[in-house]
PDB file of C-alpha atoms and ligand atoms in Angstrom:
ATOM      1  CA  MET A   1      15.591   0.315  -3.497  1.00 94.00           C
ATOM      2  CA  ASP A   2      12.817  -2.103  -4.369  1.00 97.00           C
ATOM      3  CA  MET A   3       9.336  -0.608  -4.391  1.00 98.00           C
ATOM      4  CA  VAL A   4       6.545  -3.173  -4.148  1.00 98.00           C
ATOM      5  CA  LEU A   5       2.897  -2.155  -4.324  1.00 98.00           C
ATOM      6  CA  ILE A   6       0.816  -4.493  -2.177  1.00 98.00           C
ATOM      7  CA  ALA A   7      -2.956  -4.433  -2.349  1.00 98.00           C
ATOM      8  CA  ALA A   8      -6.091  -6.563  -2.055  1.00 98.00           C
ATOM      9  CA  GLN A   9      -9.002  -6.031  -4.395  1.00 98.00           C
ATOM     10  CA  SER A  10     -12.310  -7.452  -5.440  1.00 98.00           C
ATOM     11  CA  LEU A  11     -12.358  -9.353  -8.727  1.00 98.00           C
ATOM     12  CA  ASP A  12     -13.771  -6.210 -10.355  1.00 98.00           C
ATOM     13  CA  GLY A  13     -10.885  -4.030  -9.157  1.00 98.00           C
ATOM     14  CA  PHE A  14     -12.016  -2.224  -6.008  1.00 98.00           C
ATOM     15  CA  ILE A  15      -9.827  -1.891  -2.881  1.00 98.00           C
ATOM     16  CA  THR A  16     -12.792  -0.933  -0.667  1.00 98.00           C
ATOM     17  CA  LYS A  17     -16.287  -2.260  -0.644  1.00 98.00           C
ATOM     18  CA  HIS A  18     -18.529   0.560  -1.853  1.00 98.00           C
ATOM     19  CA  SER A  19     -18.024   3.616   0.389  1.00 98.00           C
ATOM     20  CA  GLU A  20     -16.914   1.587   3.422  1.00 98.00           C
ATOM     21  CA  PRO A  21     -13.309   2.539   4.320  1.00 97.00           C
ATOM     22  CA  GLY A  22     -10.864  -0.131   5.289  1.00 96.00           C
ATOM     23  CA  THR A  23     -10.241  -3.709   4.188  1.00 96.00           C
ATOM     24  CA  ALA A  24     -12.753  -5.710   6.224  1.00 97.00           C
ATOM     25  CA  PHE A  25     -13.671  -7.551   2.997  1.00 98.00           C
ATOM     26  CA  THR A  26     -10.346  -9.374   2.690  1.00 98.00           C
ATOM     27  CA  SER A  27     -10.092 -13.041   3.652  1.00 98.00           C
ATOM     28  CA  PRO A  28      -8.430 -14.400   6.799  1.00 98.00           C
ATOM     29  CA  GLU A  29      -5.869 -15.976   4.458  1.00 98.00           C
ATOM     30  CA  ASP A  30      -4.945 -12.596   2.951  1.00 98.00           C
ATOM     31  CA  LYS A  31      -4.728 -10.973   6.359  1.00 97.00           C
ATOM     32  CA  ALA A  32      -2.348 -13.720   7.490  1.00 97.00           C
ATOM     33  CA  TYR A  33      -0.282 -13.444   4.260  1.00 97.00           C
ATOM     34  CA  PHE A  34      -0.149  -9.595   4.620  1.00 96.00           C
ATOM     35  CA  ARG A  35       1.268  -9.890   8.138  1.00 93.00           C
ATOM     36  CA  ARG A  36       3.760 -12.485   7.042  1.00 95.00           C
ATOM     37  CA  ILE A  37       5.214 -10.697   4.000  1.00 96.00           C
ATOM     38  CA  LEU A  38       5.700  -7.349   5.729  1.00 95.00           C
ATOM     39  CA  ALA A  39       8.595  -8.888   7.609  1.00 93.00           C
ATOM     40  CA  GLY A  40      10.518  -8.697   4.332  1.00 95.00           C
ATOM     41  CA  PHE A  41      10.390  -4.918   4.133  1.00 96.00           C
ATOM     42  CA  ASP A  42      12.276  -2.286   6.140  1.00 95.00           C
ATOM     43  CA  ALA A  43      10.021   0.631   5.157  1.00 97.00           C
ATOM     44  CA  CYS A  44       6.393   1.076   4.068  1.00 97.00           C
ATOM     45  CA  LEU A  45       4.214   3.994   3.099  1.00 97.00           C
ATOM     46  CA  PHE A  46       0.587   5.013   3.119  1.00 98.00           C
ATOM     47  CA  GLY A  47      -1.564   7.900   2.012  1.00 98.00           C
ATOM     48  CA  GLY A  48      -3.072  10.235   4.554  1.00 98.00           C
ATOM     49  CA  GLU A  49      -6.565   8.800   4.084  1.00 98.00           C
ATOM     50  CA  THR A  50      -5.433   5.204   4.674  1.00 98.00           C
ATOM     51  CA  TYR A  51      -3.641   6.372   7.805  1.00 98.00           C
ATOM     52  CA  ARG A  52      -6.727   8.129   9.109  1.00 98.00           C
ATOM     53  CA  VAL A  53      -8.818   5.015   8.471  1.00 97.00           C
ATOM     54  CA  SER A  54      -6.314   2.515   9.957  1.00 96.00           C
ATOM     55  CA  ARG A  55      -4.500   4.762  12.434  1.00 96.00           C
ATOM     56  CA  ASP A  56      -4.429   2.291  15.357  1.00 95.00           C
ATOM     57  CA  PHE A  57      -3.379  -0.614  13.209  1.00 93.00           C
ATOM     58  CA  ILE A  58      -0.618   1.309  11.512  1.00 95.00           C
ATOM     59  CA  ARG A  59       0.644   2.781  14.751  1.00 93.00           C
ATOM     60  CA  GLU A  60       0.336  -0.221  17.041  1.00 90.00           C
ATOM     61  CA  ARG A  61      -0.308  -3.507  15.316  1.00 87.00           C
ATOM     62  CA  LEU A  62       1.304  -3.401  11.886  1.00 86.00           C
ATOM     63  CA  PRO A  63       4.084  -6.014  11.923  1.00 85.00           C
ATOM     64  CA  GLY A  64       7.274  -5.754   9.930  1.00 83.00           C
ATOM     65  CA  PRO A  65       8.790  -2.539   8.557  1.00 78.00           C
ATOM     66  CA  ALA A  66      10.678  -0.455  11.040  1.00 86.00           C
ATOM     67  CA  LEU A  67       9.650   2.775   9.315  1.00 96.00           C
ATOM     68  CA  ARG A  68       6.128   3.810   8.288  1.00 97.00           C
ATOM     69  CA  VAL A  69       5.813   6.912   6.161  1.00 98.00           C
ATOM     70  CA  VAL A  70       2.515   8.724   5.671  1.00 98.00           C
ATOM     71  CA  MET A  71       2.066  11.036   2.673  1.00 98.00           C
ATOM     72  CA  THR A  72       0.079  14.097   3.498  1.00 98.00           C
ATOM     73  CA  ARG A  73      -0.160  17.649   2.187  1.00 98.00           C
ATOM     74  CA  SER A  74      -0.184  18.829   5.836  1.00 98.00           C
ATOM     75  CA  PRO A  75       2.563  17.029   7.735  1.00 98.00           C
ATOM     76  CA  GLU A  76       2.592  19.775  10.358  1.00 98.00           C
ATOM     77  CA  ARG A  77      -0.899  18.616  11.440  1.00 98.00           C
ATOM     78  CA  TYR A  78       0.550  15.271  12.534  1.00 98.00           C
ATOM     79  CA  ALA A  79       3.639  16.599  14.403  1.00 97.00           C
ATOM     80  CA  ALA A  80       2.340  15.265  17.700  1.00 97.00           C
ATOM     81  CA  GLU A  81       1.784  11.775  16.215  1.00 96.00           C
ATOM     82  CA  ALA A  82       5.242  11.453  14.603  1.00 96.00           C
ATOM     83  CA  ILE A  83       7.746   9.025  16.146  1.00 94.00           C
ATOM     84  CA  ALA A  84      11.377   9.506  14.944  1.00 91.00           C
ATOM     85  CA  GLU A  85      12.594   6.606  12.767  1.00 92.00           C
ATOM     86  CA  ARG A  86       9.264   4.861  13.226  1.00 94.00           C
ATOM     87  CA  LEU A  87       6.318   6.957  12.008  1.00 97.00           C
ATOM     88  CA  GLU A  88       6.996   9.923   9.740  1.00 97.00           C
ATOM     89  CA  PHE A  89       4.697  12.311   7.855  1.00 98.00           C
ATOM     90  CA  THR A  90       5.805  13.959   4.647  1.00 98.00           C
ATOM     91  CA  ASP A  91       4.665  16.133   1.783  1.00 98.00           C
ATOM     92  CA  ALA A  92       7.663  15.167  -0.301  1.00 98.00           C
ATOM     93  CA  ALA A  93       6.931  14.074  -3.898  1.00 98.00           C
ATOM     94  CA  PRO A  94       7.462  10.348  -4.583  1.00 98.00           C
ATOM     95  CA  ALA A  95      10.876  10.834  -6.250  1.00 98.00           C
ATOM     96  CA  ALA A  96      12.242  12.896  -3.316  1.00 98.00           C
ATOM     97  CA  LEU A  97      10.713  10.509  -0.792  1.00 98.00           C
ATOM     98  CA  VAL A  98      12.335   7.476  -2.411  1.00 98.00           C
ATOM     99  CA  ALA A  99      15.681   9.268  -2.767  1.00 98.00           C
ATOM    100  CA  GLY A 100      15.534  10.175   0.915  1.00 98.00           C
ATOM    101  CA  LEU A 101      14.830   6.577   1.941  1.00 98.00           C
ATOM    102  CA  ARG A 102      17.648   5.318  -0.289  1.00 98.00           C
ATOM    103  CA  ALA A 103      20.023   7.800   1.220  1.00 98.00           C
ATOM    104  CA  ARG A 104      19.110   6.429   4.648  1.00 97.00           C
ATOM    105  CA  ASP A 105      19.973   2.937   3.349  1.00 97.00           C
ATOM    106  CA  PHE A 106      16.469   1.510   3.298  1.00 97.00           C
ATOM    107  CA  LYS A 107      16.376  -1.457   0.906  1.00 97.00           C
ATOM    108  CA  ARG A 108      12.746  -2.527   0.414  1.00 97.00           C
ATOM    109  CA  CYS A 109       9.716  -0.347   0.635  1.00 98.00           C
ATOM    110  CA  ALA A 110       6.091  -1.589   0.545  1.00 98.00           C
ATOM    111  CA  VAL A 111       3.604   0.856  -1.020  1.00 98.00           C
ATOM    112  CA  LEU A 112       0.450   0.086   0.929  1.00 98.00           C
ATOM    113  CA  GLY A 113      -2.155   2.356  -0.586  1.00 97.00           C
ATOM    114  CA  GLY A 114      -4.652   3.757  -1.042  1.00 98.00           C
ATOM    115  CA  SER A 115      -5.547   4.510  -4.635  1.00 98.00           C
ATOM    116  CA  HIS A 116      -4.129   8.051  -4.676  1.00 98.00           C
ATOM    117  CA  VAL A 117      -0.778   6.827  -3.421  1.00 98.00           C
ATOM    118  CA  HIS A 118      -0.815   3.983  -5.994  1.00 98.00           C
ATOM    119  CA  SER A 119      -1.383   6.536  -8.773  1.00 98.00           C
ATOM    120  CA  LEU A 120       1.269   8.917  -7.478  1.00 98.00           C
ATOM    121  CA  PHE A 121       3.914   6.189  -7.509  1.00 98.00           C
ATOM    122  CA  PHE A 122       2.921   4.747 -10.875  1.00 98.00           C
ATOM    123  CA  GLU A 123       2.910   8.270 -12.394  1.00 98.00           C
ATOM    124  CA  ALA A 124       6.446   8.781 -11.014  1.00 98.00           C
ATOM    125  CA  GLY A 125       7.587   5.471 -12.485  1.00 98.00           C
ATOM    126  CA  LEU A 126       8.574   4.223  -9.078  1.00 98.00           C
ATOM    127  CA  VAL A 127       6.794   0.906  -8.745  1.00 98.00           C
ATOM    128  CA  ASP A 128       8.883  -2.157  -9.413  1.00 98.00           C
ATOM    129  CA  GLU A 129       6.449  -4.915  -8.497  1.00 98.00           C
ATOM    130  CA  VAL A 130       2.747  -5.370  -7.805  1.00 99.00           C
ATOM    131  CA  TRP A 131       1.619  -8.070  -5.372  1.00 98.00           C
ATOM    132  CA  LEU A 132      -2.102  -8.240  -5.788  1.00 99.00           C
ATOM    133  CA  THR A 133      -4.550 -10.346  -3.828  1.00 98.00           C
ATOM    134  CA  VAL A 134      -7.810 -10.957  -5.685  1.00 98.00           C
ATOM    135  CA  GLU A 135     -10.724 -11.785  -3.415  1.00 98.00           C
ATOM    136  CA  PRO A 136     -13.717 -13.699  -4.803  1.00 98.00           C
ATOM    137  CA  VAL A 137     -16.197 -10.833  -4.590  1.00 98.00           C
ATOM    138  CA  LEU A 138     -17.746  -8.329  -7.034  1.00 98.00           C
ATOM    139  CA  PHE A 139     -18.575  -4.888  -5.636  1.00 98.00           C
ATOM    140  CA  GLY A 140     -19.611  -2.878  -8.650  1.00 98.00           C
ATOM    141  CA  GLY A 141     -18.308   0.186  -6.841  1.00 98.00           C
ATOM    142  CA  GLY A 142     -15.804   1.371  -4.270  1.00 98.00           C
ATOM    143  CA  THR A 143     -12.327   2.867  -4.251  1.00 98.00           C
ATOM    144  CA  PRO A 144     -10.532   1.671  -7.416  1.00 98.00           C
ATOM    145  CA  LEU A 145      -6.978   0.322  -7.354  1.00 98.00           C
ATOM    146  CA  LEU A 146      -5.836   3.530  -9.142  1.00 98.00           C
ATOM    147  CA  ALA A 147      -7.277   6.964  -8.546  1.00 98.00           C
ATOM    148  CA  ARG A 148      -6.548   8.217 -12.041  1.00 98.00           C
ATOM    149  CA  ARG A 149      -6.225   6.940 -15.592  1.00 98.00           C
ATOM    150  CA  ALA A 150      -3.024   5.100 -16.350  1.00 98.00           C
ATOM    151  CA  GLU A 151      -1.484   2.694 -18.746  1.00 97.00           C
ATOM    152  CA  VAL A 152       0.978   0.392 -17.069  1.00 97.00           C
ATOM    153  CA  GLY A 153       2.229  -2.867 -18.526  1.00 98.00           C
ATOM    154  CA  LEU A 154       2.916  -5.802 -16.249  1.00 98.00           C
ATOM    155  CA  VAL A 155       4.591  -9.142 -16.538  1.00 98.00           C
ATOM    156  CA  LEU A 156       3.098 -11.979 -14.532  1.00 98.00           C
ATOM    157  CA  GLN A 157       5.822 -13.605 -12.412  1.00 98.00           C
ATOM    158  CA  ALA A 158       3.934 -15.934 -10.114  1.00 98.00           C
ATOM    159  CA  THR A 159       0.523 -16.996  -8.943  1.00 98.00           C
ATOM    160  CA  GLU A 160      -0.552 -18.684  -5.724  1.00 98.00           C
ATOM    161  CA  LYS A 161      -3.802 -19.744  -4.184  1.00 98.00           C
ATOM    162  CA  LEU A 162      -3.904 -18.136  -0.761  1.00 98.00           C
ATOM    163  CA  GLY A 163      -7.129 -19.932   0.066  1.00 95.00           C
ATOM    164  CA  ALA A 164      -9.826 -21.958  -1.678  1.00 97.00           C
ATOM    165  CA  ASN A 165     -11.044 -18.883  -3.603  1.00 98.00           C
ATOM    166  CA  THR A 166      -8.421 -16.221  -3.097  1.00 98.00           C
ATOM    167  CA  LEU A 167      -5.608 -15.640  -5.627  1.00 98.00           C
ATOM    168  CA  LEU A 168      -2.296 -13.923  -5.165  1.00 98.00           C
ATOM    169  CA  LEU A 169      -0.729 -12.475  -8.303  1.00 98.00           C
ATOM    170  CA  HIS A 170       2.884 -11.221  -8.505  1.00 98.00           C
ATOM    171  CA  TYR A 171       3.708  -8.892 -11.378  1.00 98.00           C
ATOM    172  CA  ARG A 172       6.818  -6.992 -12.428  1.00 98.00           C
ATOM    173  CA  VAL A 173       6.189  -3.538 -13.903  1.00 98.00           C
ATOM    174  CA  VAL A 174       7.356  -3.069 -17.512  1.00 98.00           C
ATOM    175  CA  ARG A 175       9.460   0.101 -17.788  1.00 88.00           C
TER     176      ARG A 175
HETATM  177  N1  LIG B   1      -7.593  -3.076  -0.171  1.00 67.10           N
HETATM  178  C1  LIG B   1      -6.419  -2.576  -0.020  1.00 67.10           C
HETATM  179  O1  LIG B   1      -5.358  -3.222  -0.267  1.00 67.10           O
HETATM  180  C2  LIG B   1      -6.242  -1.160   0.522  1.00 67.10           C
HETATM  181  C3  LIG B   1      -4.999  -0.677   0.771  1.00 67.10           C
HETATM  182  C4  LIG B   1      -4.825   0.595   1.239  1.00 67.10           C
HETATM  183  C5  LIG B   1      -5.939   1.405   1.465  1.00 67.10           C
HETATM  184  N2  LIG B   1      -7.176   0.901   1.216  1.00 67.10           N
HETATM  185  C6  LIG B   1      -8.359   1.747   1.457  1.00 67.10           C
HETATM  186  O2  LIG B   1      -8.278   2.816   0.520  1.00 67.10           O
HETATM  187  C7  LIG B   1      -8.946   3.937   1.115  1.00 67.10           C
HETATM  188  C8  LIG B   1      -8.024   5.158   0.977  1.00 67.10           C
HETATM  189  O3  LIG B   1      -7.665   5.384  -0.356  1.00 67.10           O
HETATM  190  P1  LIG B   1      -7.605   6.841  -0.981  1.00 67.10           P
HETATM  191  O4  LIG B   1      -7.154   6.737  -2.385  1.00 67.10           O
HETATM  192  O5  LIG B   1      -8.915   7.477  -0.671  1.00 67.10           O
HETATM  193  O6  LIG B   1      -6.537   7.619  -0.096  1.00 67.10           O
HETATM  194  P2  LIG B   1      -4.975   7.433   0.119  1.00 67.10           P
HETATM  195  O7  LIG B   1      -4.274   7.177  -1.154  1.00 67.10           O
HETATM  196  O8  LIG B   1      -4.748   6.514   1.287  1.00 67.10           O
HETATM  197  O9  LIG B   1      -4.613   8.874   0.725  1.00 67.10           O
HETATM  198  C9  LIG B   1      -4.911  10.063  -0.010  1.00 67.10           C
HETATM  199  C10 LIG B   1      -4.214  11.164   0.762  1.00 67.10           C
HETATM  200  O10 LIG B   1      -2.827  11.186   0.431  1.00 67.10           O
HETATM  201  C11 LIG B   1      -2.354  12.493   0.556  1.00 67.10           C
HETATM  202  N3  LIG B   1      -1.801  12.897  -0.727  1.00 67.10           N
HETATM  203  C12 LIG B   1      -2.338  12.772  -1.946  1.00 67.10           C
HETATM  204  N4  LIG B   1      -1.562  13.329  -2.838  1.00 67.10           N
HETATM  205  C13 LIG B   1      -0.473  13.760  -2.243  1.00 67.10           C
HETATM  206  C14 LIG B   1       0.713  14.411  -2.629  1.00 67.10           C
HETATM  207  N5  LIG B   1       0.938  14.741  -3.890  1.00 67.10           N
HETATM  208  N6  LIG B   1       1.625  14.718  -1.691  1.00 67.10           N
HETATM  209  C15 LIG B   1       1.421  14.433  -0.381  1.00 67.10           C
HETATM  210  N7  LIG B   1       0.328  13.803   0.073  1.00 67.10           N
HETATM  211  C16 LIG B   1      -0.620  13.486  -0.890  1.00 67.10           C
HETATM  212  C17 LIG B   1      -3.503  13.356   0.952  1.00 67.10           C
HETATM  213  O11 LIG B   1      -3.488  13.396   2.394  1.00 67.10           O
HETATM  214  P3  LIG B   1      -3.986  14.668   3.244  1.00 67.10           P
HETATM  215  O12 LIG B   1      -5.464  14.694   3.047  1.00 67.10           O
HETATM  216  O13 LIG B   1      -3.567  14.361   4.651  1.00 67.10           O
HETATM  217  O14 LIG B   1      -3.279  15.825   2.670  1.00 67.10           O
HETATM  218  C18 LIG B   1      -4.700  12.564   0.420  1.00 67.10           C
HETATM  219  O15 LIG B   1      -5.878  12.871   1.074  1.00 67.10           O
HETATM  220  C19 LIG B   1      -9.230   3.605   2.560  1.00 67.10           C
HETATM  221  O16 LIG B   1     -10.557   3.279   2.695  1.00 67.10           O
HETATM  222  C20 LIG B   1      -8.325   2.406   2.830  1.00 67.10           C
HETATM  223  O17 LIG B   1      -8.875   1.561   3.813  1.00 67.10           O
HETATM  224  C21 LIG B   1      -7.373  -0.350   0.757  1.00 67.10           C
END
């Protein structure tokens, strides 16, 4: 199964502006691109914090993937919010989660943040590609792309200007 990490960040590497949760800082062009590309995935996953911040969007307005998986240490807390085959909550480790999706014949999974989930999947060696939008802003602080130290090599595969000042970078992860 292909695992693609998709994120938008400031030029200095933050996926939130300061302590504001959410992605209000991203450009209209990135928002349109994000909606468009999700159609190419049949599963996607989020961390519990991203789910709590963007609950309505993830539940009701997120286009694309049939299945949304939320990683939480307390899946039982969300039992009333779960929707079979549509919105699932799990405390499975990344390797078990991916093996479970593969066994159910899912083909392409988007890893949609936040930073803790990014780190978990890189640490498990389970990210194949990174699709990164770089917005033309500097924040000097915020939630970083990764929650913990890492050393991951990447090969640049493609670049695109999403808008006058917004760059999209496609990388393949070196294994
Ligand atoms: N710019 C972007 O592209 C982008 C993308 C996504 C998110 N964001 C932003 O990033 C922020 C959230 O990022 P974040 O790093 O704070 O949080 P996060 O990665 O979304 O979620 C962290 C949560 O994941 C769960 N978790 C962590 N380790 C786990 C494990 N080993 N097993 C199971 N569950 C585990 C825990 O949930 P429980 O507390 O429920 O146990 C933890 O609180 C939000 O403000 C969001 O809007 C930005």
